[in-house]
mmCIF file of C-alpha atoms in Angstrom:
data_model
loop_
_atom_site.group_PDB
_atom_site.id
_atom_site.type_symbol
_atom_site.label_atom_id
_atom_site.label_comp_id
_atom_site.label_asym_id
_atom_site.label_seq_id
_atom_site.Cartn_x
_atom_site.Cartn_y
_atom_site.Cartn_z
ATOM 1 C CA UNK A 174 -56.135 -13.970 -25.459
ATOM 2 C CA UNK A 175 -55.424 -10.195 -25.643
ATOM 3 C CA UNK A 176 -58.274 -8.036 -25.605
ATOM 4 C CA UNK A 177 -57.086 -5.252 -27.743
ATOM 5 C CA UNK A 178 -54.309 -4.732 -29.940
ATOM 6 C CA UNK A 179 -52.059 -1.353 -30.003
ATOM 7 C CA UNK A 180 -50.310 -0.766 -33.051
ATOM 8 C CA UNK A 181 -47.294 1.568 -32.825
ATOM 9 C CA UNK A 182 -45.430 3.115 -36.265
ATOM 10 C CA UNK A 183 -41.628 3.379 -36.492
ATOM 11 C CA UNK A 184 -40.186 5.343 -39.231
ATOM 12 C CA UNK A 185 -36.832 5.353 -40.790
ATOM 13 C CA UNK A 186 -35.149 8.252 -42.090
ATOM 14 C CA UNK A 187 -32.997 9.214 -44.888
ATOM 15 C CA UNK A 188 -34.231 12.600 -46.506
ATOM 16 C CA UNK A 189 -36.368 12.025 -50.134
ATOM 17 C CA UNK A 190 -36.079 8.225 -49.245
ATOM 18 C CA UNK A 191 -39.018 9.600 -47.113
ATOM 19 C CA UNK A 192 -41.719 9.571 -50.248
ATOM 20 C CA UNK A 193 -41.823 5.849 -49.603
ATOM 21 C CA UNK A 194 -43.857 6.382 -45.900
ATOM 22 C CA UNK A 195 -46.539 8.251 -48.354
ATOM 23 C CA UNK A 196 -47.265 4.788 -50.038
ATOM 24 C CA UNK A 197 -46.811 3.076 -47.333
ATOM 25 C CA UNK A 198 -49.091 4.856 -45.014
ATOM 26 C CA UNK A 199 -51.648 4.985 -47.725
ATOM 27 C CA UNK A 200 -51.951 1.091 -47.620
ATOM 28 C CA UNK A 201 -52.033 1.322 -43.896
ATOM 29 C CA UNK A 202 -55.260 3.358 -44.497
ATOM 30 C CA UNK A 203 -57.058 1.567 -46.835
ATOM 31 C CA UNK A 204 -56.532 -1.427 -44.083
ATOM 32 C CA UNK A 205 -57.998 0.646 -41.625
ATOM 33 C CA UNK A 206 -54.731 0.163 -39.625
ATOM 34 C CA UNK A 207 -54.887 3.134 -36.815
ATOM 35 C CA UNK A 208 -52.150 3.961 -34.718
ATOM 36 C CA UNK A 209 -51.673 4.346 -31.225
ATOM 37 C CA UNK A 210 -47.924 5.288 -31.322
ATOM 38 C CA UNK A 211 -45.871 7.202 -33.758
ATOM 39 C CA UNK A 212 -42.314 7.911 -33.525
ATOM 40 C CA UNK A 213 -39.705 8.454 -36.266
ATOM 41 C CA UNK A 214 -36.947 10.655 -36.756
ATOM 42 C CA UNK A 215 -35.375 12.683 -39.966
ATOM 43 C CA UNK A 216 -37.804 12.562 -42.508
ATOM 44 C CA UNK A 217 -39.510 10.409 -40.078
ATOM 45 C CA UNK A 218 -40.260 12.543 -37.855
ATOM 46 C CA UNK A 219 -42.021 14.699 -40.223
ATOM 47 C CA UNK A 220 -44.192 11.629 -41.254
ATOM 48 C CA UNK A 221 -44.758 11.030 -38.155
ATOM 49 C CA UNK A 222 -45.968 14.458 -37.074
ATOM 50 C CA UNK A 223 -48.366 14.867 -39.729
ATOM 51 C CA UNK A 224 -49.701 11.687 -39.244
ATOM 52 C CA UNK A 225 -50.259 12.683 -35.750
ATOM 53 C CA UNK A 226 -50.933 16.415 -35.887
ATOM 54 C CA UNK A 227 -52.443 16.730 -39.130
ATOM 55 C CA UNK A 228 -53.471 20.382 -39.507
ATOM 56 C CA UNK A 229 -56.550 19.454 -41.745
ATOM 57 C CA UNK A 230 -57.346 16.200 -39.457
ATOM 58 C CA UNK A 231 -56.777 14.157 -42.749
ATOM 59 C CA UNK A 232 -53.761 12.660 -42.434
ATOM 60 C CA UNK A 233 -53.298 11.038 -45.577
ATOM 61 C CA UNK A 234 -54.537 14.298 -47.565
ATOM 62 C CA UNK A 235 -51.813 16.128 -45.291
ATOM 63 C CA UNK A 236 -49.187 13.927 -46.216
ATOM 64 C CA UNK A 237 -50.342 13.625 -49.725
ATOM 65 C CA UNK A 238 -49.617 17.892 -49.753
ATOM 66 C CA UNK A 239 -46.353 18.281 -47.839
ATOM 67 C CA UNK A 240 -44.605 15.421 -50.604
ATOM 68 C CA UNK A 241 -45.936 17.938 -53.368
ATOM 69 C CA UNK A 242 -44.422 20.338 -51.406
ATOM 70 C CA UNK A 243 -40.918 18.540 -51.611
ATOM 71 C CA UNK A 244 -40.953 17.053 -54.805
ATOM 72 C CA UNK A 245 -38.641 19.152 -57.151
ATOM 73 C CA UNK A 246 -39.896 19.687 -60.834
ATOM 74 C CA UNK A 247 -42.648 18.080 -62.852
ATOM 75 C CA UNK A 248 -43.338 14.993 -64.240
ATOM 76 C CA UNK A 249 -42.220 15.787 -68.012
ATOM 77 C CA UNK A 250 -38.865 17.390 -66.736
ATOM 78 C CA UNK A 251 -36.031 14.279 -67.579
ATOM 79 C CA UNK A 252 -35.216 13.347 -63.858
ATOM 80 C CA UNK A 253 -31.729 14.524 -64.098
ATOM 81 C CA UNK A 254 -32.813 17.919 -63.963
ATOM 82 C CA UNK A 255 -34.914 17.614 -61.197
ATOM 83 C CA UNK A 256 -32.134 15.893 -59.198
ATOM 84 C CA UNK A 257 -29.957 18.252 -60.101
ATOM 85 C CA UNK A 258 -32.196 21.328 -58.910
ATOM 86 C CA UNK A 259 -33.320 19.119 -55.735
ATOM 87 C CA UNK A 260 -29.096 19.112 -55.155
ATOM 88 C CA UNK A 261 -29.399 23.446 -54.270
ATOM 89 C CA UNK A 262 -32.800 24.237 -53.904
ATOM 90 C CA UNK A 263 -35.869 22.724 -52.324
ATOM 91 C CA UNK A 264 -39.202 24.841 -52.244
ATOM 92 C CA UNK A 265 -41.042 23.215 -49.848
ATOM 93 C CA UNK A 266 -37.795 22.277 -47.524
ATOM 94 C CA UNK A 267 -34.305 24.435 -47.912
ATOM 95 C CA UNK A 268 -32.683 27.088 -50.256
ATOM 96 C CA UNK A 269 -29.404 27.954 -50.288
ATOM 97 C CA UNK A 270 -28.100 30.469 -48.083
ATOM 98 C CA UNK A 271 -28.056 34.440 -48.787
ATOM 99 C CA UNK A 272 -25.351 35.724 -46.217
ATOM 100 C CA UNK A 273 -22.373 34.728 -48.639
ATOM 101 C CA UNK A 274 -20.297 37.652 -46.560
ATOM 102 C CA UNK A 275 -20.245 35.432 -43.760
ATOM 103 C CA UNK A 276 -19.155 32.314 -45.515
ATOM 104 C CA UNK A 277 -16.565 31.896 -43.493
ATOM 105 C CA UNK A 278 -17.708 31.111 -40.270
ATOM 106 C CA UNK A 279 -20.998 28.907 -42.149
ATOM 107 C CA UNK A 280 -21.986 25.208 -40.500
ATOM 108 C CA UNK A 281 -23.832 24.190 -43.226
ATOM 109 C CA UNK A 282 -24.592 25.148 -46.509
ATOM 110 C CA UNK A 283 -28.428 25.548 -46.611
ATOM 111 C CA UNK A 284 -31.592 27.456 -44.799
ATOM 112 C CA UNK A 285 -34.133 25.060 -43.588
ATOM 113 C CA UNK A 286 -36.685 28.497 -43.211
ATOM 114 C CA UNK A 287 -39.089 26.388 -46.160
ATOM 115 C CA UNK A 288 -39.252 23.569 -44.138
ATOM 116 C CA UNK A 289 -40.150 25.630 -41.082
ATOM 117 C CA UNK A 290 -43.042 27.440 -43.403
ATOM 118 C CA UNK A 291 -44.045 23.714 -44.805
ATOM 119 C CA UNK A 292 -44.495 22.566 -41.112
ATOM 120 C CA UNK A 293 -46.491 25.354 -39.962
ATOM 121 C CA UNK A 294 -49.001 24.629 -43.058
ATOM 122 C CA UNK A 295 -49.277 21.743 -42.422
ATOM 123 C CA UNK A 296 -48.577 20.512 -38.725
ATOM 124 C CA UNK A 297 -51.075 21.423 -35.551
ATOM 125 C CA UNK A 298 -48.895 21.519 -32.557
ATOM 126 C CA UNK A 299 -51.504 21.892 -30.155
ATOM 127 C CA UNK A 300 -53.242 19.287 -31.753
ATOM 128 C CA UNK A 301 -49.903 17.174 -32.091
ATOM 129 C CA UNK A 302 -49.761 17.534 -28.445
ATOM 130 C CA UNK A 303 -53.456 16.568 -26.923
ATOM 131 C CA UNK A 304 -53.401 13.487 -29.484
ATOM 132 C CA UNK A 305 -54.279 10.493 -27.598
ATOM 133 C CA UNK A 306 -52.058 9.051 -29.939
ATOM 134 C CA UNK A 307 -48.000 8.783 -28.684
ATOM 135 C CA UNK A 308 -45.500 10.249 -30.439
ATOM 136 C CA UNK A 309 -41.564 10.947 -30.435
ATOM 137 C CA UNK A 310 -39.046 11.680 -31.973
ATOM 138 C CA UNK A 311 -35.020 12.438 -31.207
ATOM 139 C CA UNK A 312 -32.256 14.099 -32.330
ATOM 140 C CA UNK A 313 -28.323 14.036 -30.984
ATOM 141 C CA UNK A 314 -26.797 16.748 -28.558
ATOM 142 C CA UNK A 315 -24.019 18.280 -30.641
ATOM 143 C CA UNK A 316 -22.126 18.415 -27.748
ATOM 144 C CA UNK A 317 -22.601 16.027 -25.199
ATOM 145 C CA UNK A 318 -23.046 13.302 -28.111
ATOM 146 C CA UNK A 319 -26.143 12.009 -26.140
ATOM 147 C CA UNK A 320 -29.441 11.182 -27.910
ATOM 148 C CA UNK A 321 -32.526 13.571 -26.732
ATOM 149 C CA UNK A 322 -36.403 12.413 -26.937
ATOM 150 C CA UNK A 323 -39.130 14.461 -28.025
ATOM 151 C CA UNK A 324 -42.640 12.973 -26.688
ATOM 152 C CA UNK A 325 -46.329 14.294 -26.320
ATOM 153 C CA UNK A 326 -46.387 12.759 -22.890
ATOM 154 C CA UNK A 327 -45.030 13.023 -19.237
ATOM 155 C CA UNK A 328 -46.179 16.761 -19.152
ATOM 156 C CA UNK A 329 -44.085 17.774 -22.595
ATOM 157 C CA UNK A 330 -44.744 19.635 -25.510
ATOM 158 C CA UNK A 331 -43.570 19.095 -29.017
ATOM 159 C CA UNK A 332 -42.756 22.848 -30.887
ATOM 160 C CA UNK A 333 -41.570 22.790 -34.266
ATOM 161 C CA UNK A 334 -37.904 23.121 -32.931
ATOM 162 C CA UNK A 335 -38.062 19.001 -32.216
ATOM 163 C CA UNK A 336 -39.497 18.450 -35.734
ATOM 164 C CA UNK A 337 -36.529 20.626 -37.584
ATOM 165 C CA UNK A 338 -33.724 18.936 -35.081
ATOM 166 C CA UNK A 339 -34.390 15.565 -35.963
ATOM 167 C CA UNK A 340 -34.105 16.366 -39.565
ATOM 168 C CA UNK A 341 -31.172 18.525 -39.443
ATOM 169 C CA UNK A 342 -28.475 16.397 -41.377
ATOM 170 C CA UNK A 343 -25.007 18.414 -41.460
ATOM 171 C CA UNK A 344 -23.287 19.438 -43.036
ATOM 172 C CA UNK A 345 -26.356 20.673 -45.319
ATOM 173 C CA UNK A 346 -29.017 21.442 -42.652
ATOM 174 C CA UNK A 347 -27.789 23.802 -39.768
ATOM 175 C CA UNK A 348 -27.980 22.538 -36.159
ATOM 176 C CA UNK A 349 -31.218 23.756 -34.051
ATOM 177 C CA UNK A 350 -30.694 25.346 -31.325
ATOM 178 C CA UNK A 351 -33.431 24.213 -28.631
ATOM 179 C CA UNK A 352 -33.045 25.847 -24.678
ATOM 180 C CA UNK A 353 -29.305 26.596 -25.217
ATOM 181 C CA UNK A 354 -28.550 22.805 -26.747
ATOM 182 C CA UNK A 355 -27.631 22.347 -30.594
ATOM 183 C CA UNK A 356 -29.003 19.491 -32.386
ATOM 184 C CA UNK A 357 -28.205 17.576 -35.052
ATOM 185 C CA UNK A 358 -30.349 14.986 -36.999
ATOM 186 C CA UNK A 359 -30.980 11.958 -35.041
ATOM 187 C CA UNK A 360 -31.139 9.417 -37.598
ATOM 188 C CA UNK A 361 -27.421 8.695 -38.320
ATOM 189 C CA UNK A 362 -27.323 8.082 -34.656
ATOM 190 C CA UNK A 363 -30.057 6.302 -34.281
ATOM 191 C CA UNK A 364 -31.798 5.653 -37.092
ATOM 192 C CA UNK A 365 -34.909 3.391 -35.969
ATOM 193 C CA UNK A 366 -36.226 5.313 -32.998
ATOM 194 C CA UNK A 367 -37.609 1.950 -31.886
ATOM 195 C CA UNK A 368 -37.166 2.536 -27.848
ATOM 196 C CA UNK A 369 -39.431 5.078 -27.339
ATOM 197 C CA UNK A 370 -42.089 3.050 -29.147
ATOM 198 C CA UNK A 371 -41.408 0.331 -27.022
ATOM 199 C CA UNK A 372 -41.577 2.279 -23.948
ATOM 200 C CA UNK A 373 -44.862 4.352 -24.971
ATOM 201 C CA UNK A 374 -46.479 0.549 -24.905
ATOM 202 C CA UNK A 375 -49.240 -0.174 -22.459
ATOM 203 C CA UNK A 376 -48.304 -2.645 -20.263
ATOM 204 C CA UNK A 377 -51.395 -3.667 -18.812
ATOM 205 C CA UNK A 378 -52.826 -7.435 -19.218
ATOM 206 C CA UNK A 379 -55.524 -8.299 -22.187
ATOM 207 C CA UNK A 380 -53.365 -5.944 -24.819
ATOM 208 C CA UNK A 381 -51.340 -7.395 -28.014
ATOM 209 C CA UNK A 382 -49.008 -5.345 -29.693
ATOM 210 C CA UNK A 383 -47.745 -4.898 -32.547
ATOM 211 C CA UNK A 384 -45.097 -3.184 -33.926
ATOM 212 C CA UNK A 385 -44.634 -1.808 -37.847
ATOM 213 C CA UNK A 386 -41.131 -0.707 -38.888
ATOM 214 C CA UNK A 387 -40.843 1.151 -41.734
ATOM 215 C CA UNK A 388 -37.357 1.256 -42.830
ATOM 216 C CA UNK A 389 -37.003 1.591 -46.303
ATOM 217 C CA UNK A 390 -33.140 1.408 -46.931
ATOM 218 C CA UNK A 391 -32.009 -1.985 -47.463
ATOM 219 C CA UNK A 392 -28.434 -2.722 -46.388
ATOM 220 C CA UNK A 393 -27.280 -3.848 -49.917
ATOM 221 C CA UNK A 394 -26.279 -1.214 -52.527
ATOM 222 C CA UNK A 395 -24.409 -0.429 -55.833
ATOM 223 C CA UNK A 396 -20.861 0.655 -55.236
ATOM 224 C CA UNK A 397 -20.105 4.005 -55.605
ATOM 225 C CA UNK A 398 -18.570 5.146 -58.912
ATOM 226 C CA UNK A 399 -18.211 8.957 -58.291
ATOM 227 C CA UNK A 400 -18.513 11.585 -55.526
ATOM 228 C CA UNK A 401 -21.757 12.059 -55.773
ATOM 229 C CA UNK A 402 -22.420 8.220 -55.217
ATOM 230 C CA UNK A 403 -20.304 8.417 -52.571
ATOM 231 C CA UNK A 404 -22.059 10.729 -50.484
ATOM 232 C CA UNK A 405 -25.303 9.174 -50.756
ATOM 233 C CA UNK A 406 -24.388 5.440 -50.143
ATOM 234 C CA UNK A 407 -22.863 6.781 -46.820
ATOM 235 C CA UNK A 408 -26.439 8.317 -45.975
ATOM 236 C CA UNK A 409 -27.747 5.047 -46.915
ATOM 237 C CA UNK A 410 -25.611 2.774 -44.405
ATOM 238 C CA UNK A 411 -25.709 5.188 -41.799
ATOM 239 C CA UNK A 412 -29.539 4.908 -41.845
ATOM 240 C CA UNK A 413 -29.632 1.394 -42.995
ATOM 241 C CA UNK A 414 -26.569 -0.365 -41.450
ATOM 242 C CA UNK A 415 -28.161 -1.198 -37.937
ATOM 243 C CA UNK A 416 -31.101 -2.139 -38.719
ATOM 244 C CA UNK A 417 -31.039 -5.946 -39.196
ATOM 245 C CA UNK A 418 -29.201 -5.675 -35.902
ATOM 246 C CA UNK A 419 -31.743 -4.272 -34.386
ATOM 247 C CA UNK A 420 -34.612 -6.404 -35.789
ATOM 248 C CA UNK A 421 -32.647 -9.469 -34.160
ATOM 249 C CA UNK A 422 -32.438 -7.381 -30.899
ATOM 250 C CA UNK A 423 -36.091 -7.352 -30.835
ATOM 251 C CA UNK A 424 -36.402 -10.998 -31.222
ATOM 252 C CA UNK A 425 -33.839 -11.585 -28.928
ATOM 253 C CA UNK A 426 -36.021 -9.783 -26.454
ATOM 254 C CA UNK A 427 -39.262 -11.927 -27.203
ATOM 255 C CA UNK A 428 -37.689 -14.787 -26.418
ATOM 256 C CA UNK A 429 -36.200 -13.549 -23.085
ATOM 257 C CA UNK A 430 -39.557 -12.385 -22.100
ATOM 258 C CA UNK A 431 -40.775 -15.817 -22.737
ATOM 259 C CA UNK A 432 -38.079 -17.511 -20.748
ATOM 260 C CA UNK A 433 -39.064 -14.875 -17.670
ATOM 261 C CA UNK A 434 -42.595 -15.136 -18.559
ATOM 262 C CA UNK A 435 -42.742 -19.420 -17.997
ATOM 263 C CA UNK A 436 -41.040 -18.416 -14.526
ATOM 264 C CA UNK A 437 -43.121 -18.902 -10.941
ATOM 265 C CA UNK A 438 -44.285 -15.446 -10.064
ATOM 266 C CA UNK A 439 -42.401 -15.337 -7.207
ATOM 267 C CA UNK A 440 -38.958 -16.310 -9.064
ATOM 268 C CA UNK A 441 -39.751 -13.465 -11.242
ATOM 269 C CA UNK A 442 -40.029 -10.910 -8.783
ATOM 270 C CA UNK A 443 -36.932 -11.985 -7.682
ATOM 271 C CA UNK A 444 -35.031 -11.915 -10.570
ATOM 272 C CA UNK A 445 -36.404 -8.521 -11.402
ATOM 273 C CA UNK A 446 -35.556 -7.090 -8.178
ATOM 274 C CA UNK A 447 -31.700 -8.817 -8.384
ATOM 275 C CA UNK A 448 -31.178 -7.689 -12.125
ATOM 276 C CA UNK A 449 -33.079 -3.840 -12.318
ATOM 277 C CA UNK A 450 -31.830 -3.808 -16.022
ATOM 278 C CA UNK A 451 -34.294 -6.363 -16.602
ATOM 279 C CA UNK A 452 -37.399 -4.376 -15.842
ATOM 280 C CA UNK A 453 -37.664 -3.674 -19.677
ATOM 281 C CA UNK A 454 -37.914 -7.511 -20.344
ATOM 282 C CA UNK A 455 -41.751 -7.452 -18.116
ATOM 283 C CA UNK A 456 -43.854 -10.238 -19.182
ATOM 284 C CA UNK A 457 -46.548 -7.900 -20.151
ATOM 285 C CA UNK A 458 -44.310 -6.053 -22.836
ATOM 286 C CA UNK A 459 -43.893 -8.968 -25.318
ATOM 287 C CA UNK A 460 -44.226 -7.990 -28.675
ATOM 288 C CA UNK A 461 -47.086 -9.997 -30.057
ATOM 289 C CA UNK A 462 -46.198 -9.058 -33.435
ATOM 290 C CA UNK A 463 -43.318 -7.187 -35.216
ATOM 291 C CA UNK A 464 -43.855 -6.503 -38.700
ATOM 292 C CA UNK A 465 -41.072 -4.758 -41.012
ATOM 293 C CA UNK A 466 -41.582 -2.890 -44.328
ATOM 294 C CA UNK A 467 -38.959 -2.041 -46.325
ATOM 295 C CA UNK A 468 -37.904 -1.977 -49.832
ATOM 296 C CA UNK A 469 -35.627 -5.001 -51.204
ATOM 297 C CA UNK A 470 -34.959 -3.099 -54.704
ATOM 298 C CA UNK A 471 -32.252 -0.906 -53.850
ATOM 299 C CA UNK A 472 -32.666 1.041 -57.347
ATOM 300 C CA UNK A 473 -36.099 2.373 -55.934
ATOM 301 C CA UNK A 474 -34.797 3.529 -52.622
ATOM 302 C CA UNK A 475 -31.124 5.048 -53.178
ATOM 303 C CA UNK A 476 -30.690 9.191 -53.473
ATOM 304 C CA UNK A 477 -31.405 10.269 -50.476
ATOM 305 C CA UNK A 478 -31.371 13.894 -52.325
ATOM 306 C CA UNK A 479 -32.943 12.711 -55.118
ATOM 307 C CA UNK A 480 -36.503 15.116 -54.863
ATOM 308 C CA UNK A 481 -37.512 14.852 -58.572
ATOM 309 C CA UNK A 482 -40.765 14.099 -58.978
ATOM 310 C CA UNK A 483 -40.298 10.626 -61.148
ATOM 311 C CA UNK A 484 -38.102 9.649 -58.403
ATOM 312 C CA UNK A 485 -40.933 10.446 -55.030
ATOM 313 C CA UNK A 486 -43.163 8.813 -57.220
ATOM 314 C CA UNK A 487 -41.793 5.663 -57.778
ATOM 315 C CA UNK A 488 -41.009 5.483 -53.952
ATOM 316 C CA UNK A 489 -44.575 6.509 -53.172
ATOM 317 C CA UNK A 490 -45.885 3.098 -55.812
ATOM 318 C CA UNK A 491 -43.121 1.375 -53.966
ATOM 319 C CA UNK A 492 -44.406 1.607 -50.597
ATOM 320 C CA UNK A 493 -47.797 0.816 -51.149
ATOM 321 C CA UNK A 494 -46.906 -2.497 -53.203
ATOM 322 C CA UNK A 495 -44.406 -3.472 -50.371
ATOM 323 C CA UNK A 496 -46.864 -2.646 -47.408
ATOM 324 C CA UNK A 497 -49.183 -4.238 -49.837
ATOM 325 C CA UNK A 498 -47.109 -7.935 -49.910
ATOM 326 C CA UNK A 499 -46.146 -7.532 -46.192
ATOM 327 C CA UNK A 500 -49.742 -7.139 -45.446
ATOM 328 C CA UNK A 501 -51.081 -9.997 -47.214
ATOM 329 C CA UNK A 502 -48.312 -12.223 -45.925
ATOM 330 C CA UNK A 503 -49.419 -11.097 -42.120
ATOM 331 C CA UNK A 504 -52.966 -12.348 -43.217
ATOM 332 C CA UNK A 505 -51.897 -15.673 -44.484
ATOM 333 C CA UNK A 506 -49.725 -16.505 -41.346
ATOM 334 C CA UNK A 507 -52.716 -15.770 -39.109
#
């Protein structure tokens, strides 16, 4: 049997949605669940660069801050108003621009400089960097249209640049420019950054892994009965839509490796050598475990601009409960 386990974190986008990886993380915590890889993108990738580069060293405490930071208005304010603010103004992540004059020539509508200040509170870099634990995160290449990784390893360095990319949703956030390449938010283009978890893996013998995906945006939702509605229940399929595909991809995957896994040595080495695509399906990168958190209450989970503070607080109760039942039922099945 394996002799250690390595846990690594996935987690979904989809802007205030993002309060839910608070609760969720929090249960992780209390479980004493510690992670060896981190990778997430939009909001995501903010989660997961605390979580990883905490400036304080507490990553739940940081965490904890930066969502008090982005929560818009006070719990006695009716949450209309607070959506409503959260719609123009952000404190602790964008404000709308000042250089009206220039309107004309605008790509998006909004300064991310207060989510560059939030970071910079509350993110290490250097520390995000020497972690021993993995992280990444991507964004897309406005114009080549090809996804680009952000890791701690292989001799790179995550800057704050890679952070603000992969949350830089148009037309609202403005691309980031990053050594003469614009960038726009990875998550509608790939919205589980589960790859680069599976490649930052060990793939040595005696290890189990296990994988947690935190996607909080189920597929089902309301239909849209204004503008408004509209725009957010595209965010929510854009972020949401692949991921049962994906979660069968990954089973799909376990069982190949078990098919190549019950071959004769030597017919694997073959096989491997005669079908190089293959290389990812190793015996020694099954995943021993793939566990998925997500919300199945669609009320809880849908504004993605919704910042009030009743709403980031019933995602934050919602998380915990759901890691909570998805926890237990891992125990039970053991």
């Amino acid at each position: 049997m394996a002799g250690r386990t390595q846990t690594a974190l996935v987690f979904q986008g989809a802007g205030a949605v993002g309060a839910y990886h608070l609760g969720v993380w929090r249960r992780l915590h209390e479980a004493g669940i510690k992670p060896d890889i981190v990778t997430g993108v939009s909001i995501g990738a903010i989660t997961a660069a605390v979580l990883v580069g905490a400036a304080s060293g507490d990553p739940l405490r940081e965490l904890e801050d930066i969502w008090k930071e982005f929560t818009v208005g006070a719990p006695f304010l009716l949450p209309q108003a607070g959506r409503a603010l959260s719609s123009v103004i952000n404190f602790g992540m964008y404000r709308p621009r000042l250089d009206v004059w220039a309107a004309p020539t605008w790509t998006a509508l909004l300064s991310t400089d207060p989510l560059r200040s939030t970071l910079v509170r509350h993110v290490d870099f250097d520390k995000l960097n020497d972690s021993p634990v993995a992280f990444a995160t991507s964004a897309i290449d406005v114009e080549t249209g090809r996804i680009q990784c952000f890791r701690n390893r292989g001799g790179a360095y995550v800057a704050l640049d890679d952070i603000v990319a992969s949350g830089s949703m148009p037309p609202g956030f403005p691309m980031t420019e990053i050594d003469g390449h614009s960038y726009w938010d990875g998550g509608p283009f790939d919205s589980t950054p589960l790859q680069p978890a599976l490649d930052l893996f060990d793939h040595g013998p005696n290890i189990r892994r296990r994988l947690i995906l935190v996607a909080p945006l189920p597929c089902r939702g309301k239909v849209p009965t204004n503008i408004n509605e509209v725009s957010e229940r595209m965010v929510e399929l854009q972020f949401s839509g692949r991921l049962h595909s994906e979660l069968q991809r990954l089973k799909t995957r376990n069982t190949l490796i078990e098919i190549i896994r019950d071959l004769e040595p030597e017919v694997q080495r073959r096989f491997m050598d005669a079908f190089p695509g293959a290389r990812g399906l190793a015996p020694e990168s099954y995943l021993d475990e793939i566990i998925h958190i997500g919300s199945s209450d669609p009320r809880v989970v849908t504004g993605a601009s919704d910042f009030s503070a009743t709403a980031i607080r019933r995602r934050i109760e919602a998380g915990y409960q759901d890691a909570e039942s998805v926890l237990a039922a891992s125990e039970a099945s053991v």
